């Protein structure tokens, strides 16, 4: 492995980033976002995604799981919930300007990502990265210095994505992808990690102008809110909708007078 | 997954807990404690358990491993040590007021929990939670913000228990438990994590009045102390016993003039 | 498990170490170093190793992986790179005074250590420890309080080595090693963890007098530097060599007027 | 392993069985039947089971899978089908005289038994055998001389049951079952293998007198027949029912003027 | 599972096939062939494939492994051999009239198929079957009554393909393929198993008119014959080529005055 | 893979062997025997081994498991039994003329070989073959045409050894063994499979002259016979010993007036 990186281990990671790229100002780039569940992308980043979509970026959403467990409705079955969640995610993305065909489902069961074959999973995501050759990868933060996440889908998605980012760069990882699929290695230039701790955040996108879109996109996940989460109904009572939007708006993060979304941005993969 | 929780990710975990329940004052509740080895429950919580037993709580101890490795005695075999450890744990629990039939052994070998099938393990513990429907789960702390533990049984037990707490709440996890076993989902209302770091502790139980019981319960694990750990003998030389009790008393944690046991208490599962 | 250790969980780890042994002054001892890749040992510890070799210590290097992925050269194959890396590591060790026959290759593929069978891996390394019965084990730091490392080989090597250190001490772990191989248990008296965070470092070895050796040993890993990493060549253009040595010297850590290597030293295995 | 058995390897298996026990004449014995799916027990053995139930035998049915895949109905979900199959199996058993509480579901998904953790599966079934201490184990034939079955649930169930029969006999397999659960080893005296090839069959039970019960028990699996298998309905059109019973009767095996069920009976586990 | 099939277990498999379809006379059908290695398809079936191609059938070849081990040349590396084998297979297929884009590589390493994750492998092949919806699946024979093959790639490929054929038929296997990928279940109407034992063969295709094509297609696998297998060369010495063709012609199977290829044809999946 | 072999699939295996080597007449060769348990080598082959030892052959015995389960003595523990079995095997081998240091224990638990990591196991045995470069490999018969063995250690040992024989021949399997260990590939010239079915046996060694040695070697496995198997004692009552020897002699296979041991001999690995 490269010596430069190895030596840098001894210095604080923060020093590495001279000038973080301005995520929300990108135009006509390829953005590849990996999310554990269909809604983590909305809650973390809907505002940023709406801005990126407006600027003509090509956004692809890769969703690790089918989210087929999160209902208290005793009549719900997993297969039916998976279908509901698929539609809700498509609705949410459409609001943000991301077409349905740009959503890619890896189809693992909710809560079961940790039990997937880890090597196969890295290989699969490496192939996606080499296929789309993204200018930015957005993904759940594995933690800057230690292993985060007790929720297993989050931990596995976070770790797996960075493993794949590293593998994608070197053609000797999964060489069949070059030989049989014609895919060349790809070095991801920028990672924007979401769901960051306060201590790790180093970049904030002001989303005031698209806050309404974010609230609508969040509300598209009807089945995940009261009352639908306890007794499924596919639509909102207008009163409930107004209430939940108000609630969500109240919980939004503010910084310097703006509603923001937080990220940890890195310009190269942390080889630690 | 529920949006409320997802949004809360962005706020410090500490803010969530308006008023931690007073663990040691509970009465006639069901307490389910998960421990990696037979003695971790004693060292972490014997005082609290003695108080809970006095108050008529129904305490169940689930022990992940059979502790069949921890002896330097060259004549010891693993199978014999497992039998010794079983008896010592039963003795220790009896001192605290917990009957033998409330001890449940998951029967993994000491040091081998990490190598168990993780999905089967979550399923098994989920079933236990849905069976006993505890008011409080006591378990080894997985860490509040990052993955702790280098000792693998500790790491696996910590992670597995919280995975199972999450799964137990949603009927679509392991639905056979509802269909074939008649077990309904169960949302654990309070977790009391033990073996916490100083930084993570947020609750302390004063155990002055039961300290003697704790010392006796600890001393019941004869095989784990000198001299029995090097040359097994099932009983104490009175001089050794006095000495070890004095030693243990000296190492006990003090806070505000009391001997205490430390916990991190949370009122709902940390969905991170 | 031993009660003493369990109770100590409640105290800061730092208090445990009354007087760290002076690593660089050891003489005629057995040093066993575990490294994820052939070069991590060089970058972390070449100066310390050179000093230890001068003092007549018997140094064994155990390398988890064959480092067969780290080249951007499109003509490179993994098998050829593995052969190159083997020679480079042997050259590097020779410069430091460590003979080729003291290098032991566990032969996992680069980046694939995480996917090895973890129980077999612990058993294998336990056997190595019981065979060499080292006075000091040097290994990559798993982190003092939490699980570190996102690079999977680093995480796996760190965790596996401490698991094996713990197992090596108790004869009931892998008892066939005693019965069939005649290997007695061994308690490692000192661990020197390398690649430590600034916060965790508690010992520094001044390497001024052997800095030249370290730079030469680092430069022996030709394939891992520009330009060889992009278009393989087995030797240095003198200009490039001078430049890289200057660069490496500039990145070296300084403390109290010395060029140093940092460690976290512990005198017994952290049973957490 | 026992030498007697090992030497017997060299002789034809057929010689071993001096006088096969008369299965259908047993009274007040414990019969433990292992079936891959809920209906294999019916198709193979319903007549024999009805006779055994009449004679006061205590019959327990252990079902490896929940049979949640076998429907062409496009509206069906796996979870709903599992519930249907549970009810159908209970109905079928009631017809034969086996109470619902004697049916034990191992809860694997249909078609997925092959992918279960094999060691855990053997341990689980060994525990069942040691708990019920059966006089006869009835199970799907693994083949007398070679490994049979391309349908993976059949292969896995066949192999796993005989592995467990062997393990149950020796207390050193899964010794925790003796220590922690108080279960003693158990040597199964007779195995009756069903779904045998014509070549391997060595015993036939005449079921003429209970053929009606068998046809009714088979027809209780409504969802597995036309038309319910394509468009689920929970009951029979009388015309369809008559037709299927006639069809099944026509396919029944005849031997020496009787309708029979075929078995391969062995009086000790084939240690090959 | 379907009762009809279950009952049929008791009858000889041979009775099931009233009139085997005439494989070589098919026109404009979709043929999906699964082969363990790139050349098994040639040796088993090149003549039949040539005839099928002439008749306008749409032939897809799915190759489980990349065949990167089969060379005695000490200078060969696995990655180079994989590239050679890919080209050779493409050459071989071109001779038979199958275009390069119809060759699909599953990319497992030679000899390592047995160690793939079996559930993922079934899922992957099920998806292929549901995508192409073949009129005929050609695949290596798993054996009619027992598990064949000691060579692990052959055993795994044989077993996996029939597992996938079964799974493809039922929409409740891998339901994400319907939900997320829009793939409907598919019941394979005819299987033609190759590499059959003499006892199991039930169909023979006369290939006299395309024998030359078969010999040329076989000879396209230059690296697998002397002298290239010992010292790689990409082309034939004309003398060697003539000699090998003569040898292969001499080994061809004859039946009733024709050169033939042997198959075991079944019109539905053997649910055993 | 080699075309010659592939084509030969179509012919009966029996035709391949022009003239089987005369096993018992070999001199000064290297014989490598793989046995599932310590005693299978005795029961199958003690006479042949005694003859081979007399003729100055270098015999190595590789034992997959430690045989730590086969006792009905309720006081026995697995670890104690493993030690007993080791001594008994050493005694048995000494009687046959095979020194203790030529016995190699792979150290798997009895009955657990099936659950070992199969790829690691093949790699390990491949290394042994490449190290000893045997003229003959003796191993348990996997079956000539189908997969045999229901006893899992037997099945796994049989399959694994032939997988390793195949891998050993090609340097691209486990290339680190060549690079890091200096081991060249090795093509095993002759396999002698033991524990064969009557149908598969194709070679018989007359052992009349060493039958006494065989009986004594068998009797050295004291713990595996009555009465020691029920209540362990390390030695024989002379009466019991006489009785068991008589019994064993009576069970010995006879052919053409000789006491024989049966084998299936093959001169190259069956690539099926």
PDB file of C-alpha atoms in Angstrom, chain B residues 18-19 24 48 57 63 67 73 85 90 102 111 117 148 176 178 197 212 220 223 230 232 241 250 271:
ATOM      1  CA  UNK B  18     -35.860  13.546  30.238  1.00  0.00           C
ATOM      2  CA  UNK B  19     -35.982  11.563  33.443  1.00  0.00           C
ATOM      3  CA  UNK B  24     -33.074   0.330  42.112  1.00  0.00           C
ATOM      4  CA  UNK B  48     -28.277  -3.634  42.083  1.00  0.00           C
ATOM      5  CA  UNK B  57     -38.713  -8.177  40.901  1.00  0.00           C
ATOM      6  CA  UNK B  63     -25.573 -16.075  30.026  1.00  0.00           C
ATOM      7  CA  UNK B  67     -16.925 -19.824  30.637  1.00  0.00           C
ATOM      8  CA  UNK B  73      -4.664 -25.136  36.213  1.00  0.00           C
ATOM      9  CA  UNK B  85     -18.645 -22.371  36.541  1.00  0.00           C
ATOM     10  CA  UNK B  90     -25.820 -20.673  40.765  1.00  0.00           C
ATOM     11  CA  UNK B 102     -34.003 -18.215  36.390  1.00  0.00           C
ATOM     12  CA  UNK B 111     -14.190 -16.755  23.856  1.00  0.00           C
ATOM     13  CA  UNK B 117     -23.725 -17.477  13.539  1.00  0.00           C
ATOM     14  CA  UNK B 148     -16.490  -0.737  21.952  1.00  0.00           C
ATOM     15  CA  UNK B 176     -42.281 -17.352  12.746  1.00  0.00           C
ATOM     16  CA  UNK B 178     -45.488 -14.910  16.167  1.00  0.00           C
ATOM     17  CA  UNK B 197     -16.975   4.122  30.450  1.00  0.00           C
ATOM     18  CA  UNK B 212     -21.575  -7.603  51.776  1.00  0.00           C
ATOM     19  CA  UNK B 220     -18.625 -17.525  45.022  1.00  0.00           C
ATOM     20  CA  UNK B 223     -12.285 -20.856  40.454  1.00  0.00           C
ATOM     21  CA  UNK B 230      -3.929 -21.941  39.242  1.00  0.00           C
ATOM     22  CA  UNK B 232      -8.311 -25.753  41.380  1.00  0.00           C
ATOM     23  CA  UNK B 241     -11.305 -15.269  51.358  1.00  0.00           C
ATOM     24  CA  UNK B 250     -10.939  -1.470  48.100  1.00  0.00           C
ATOM     25  CA  UNK B 271     -31.714   3.494  16.522  1.00  0.00           C
TER      26      UNK B 271
END
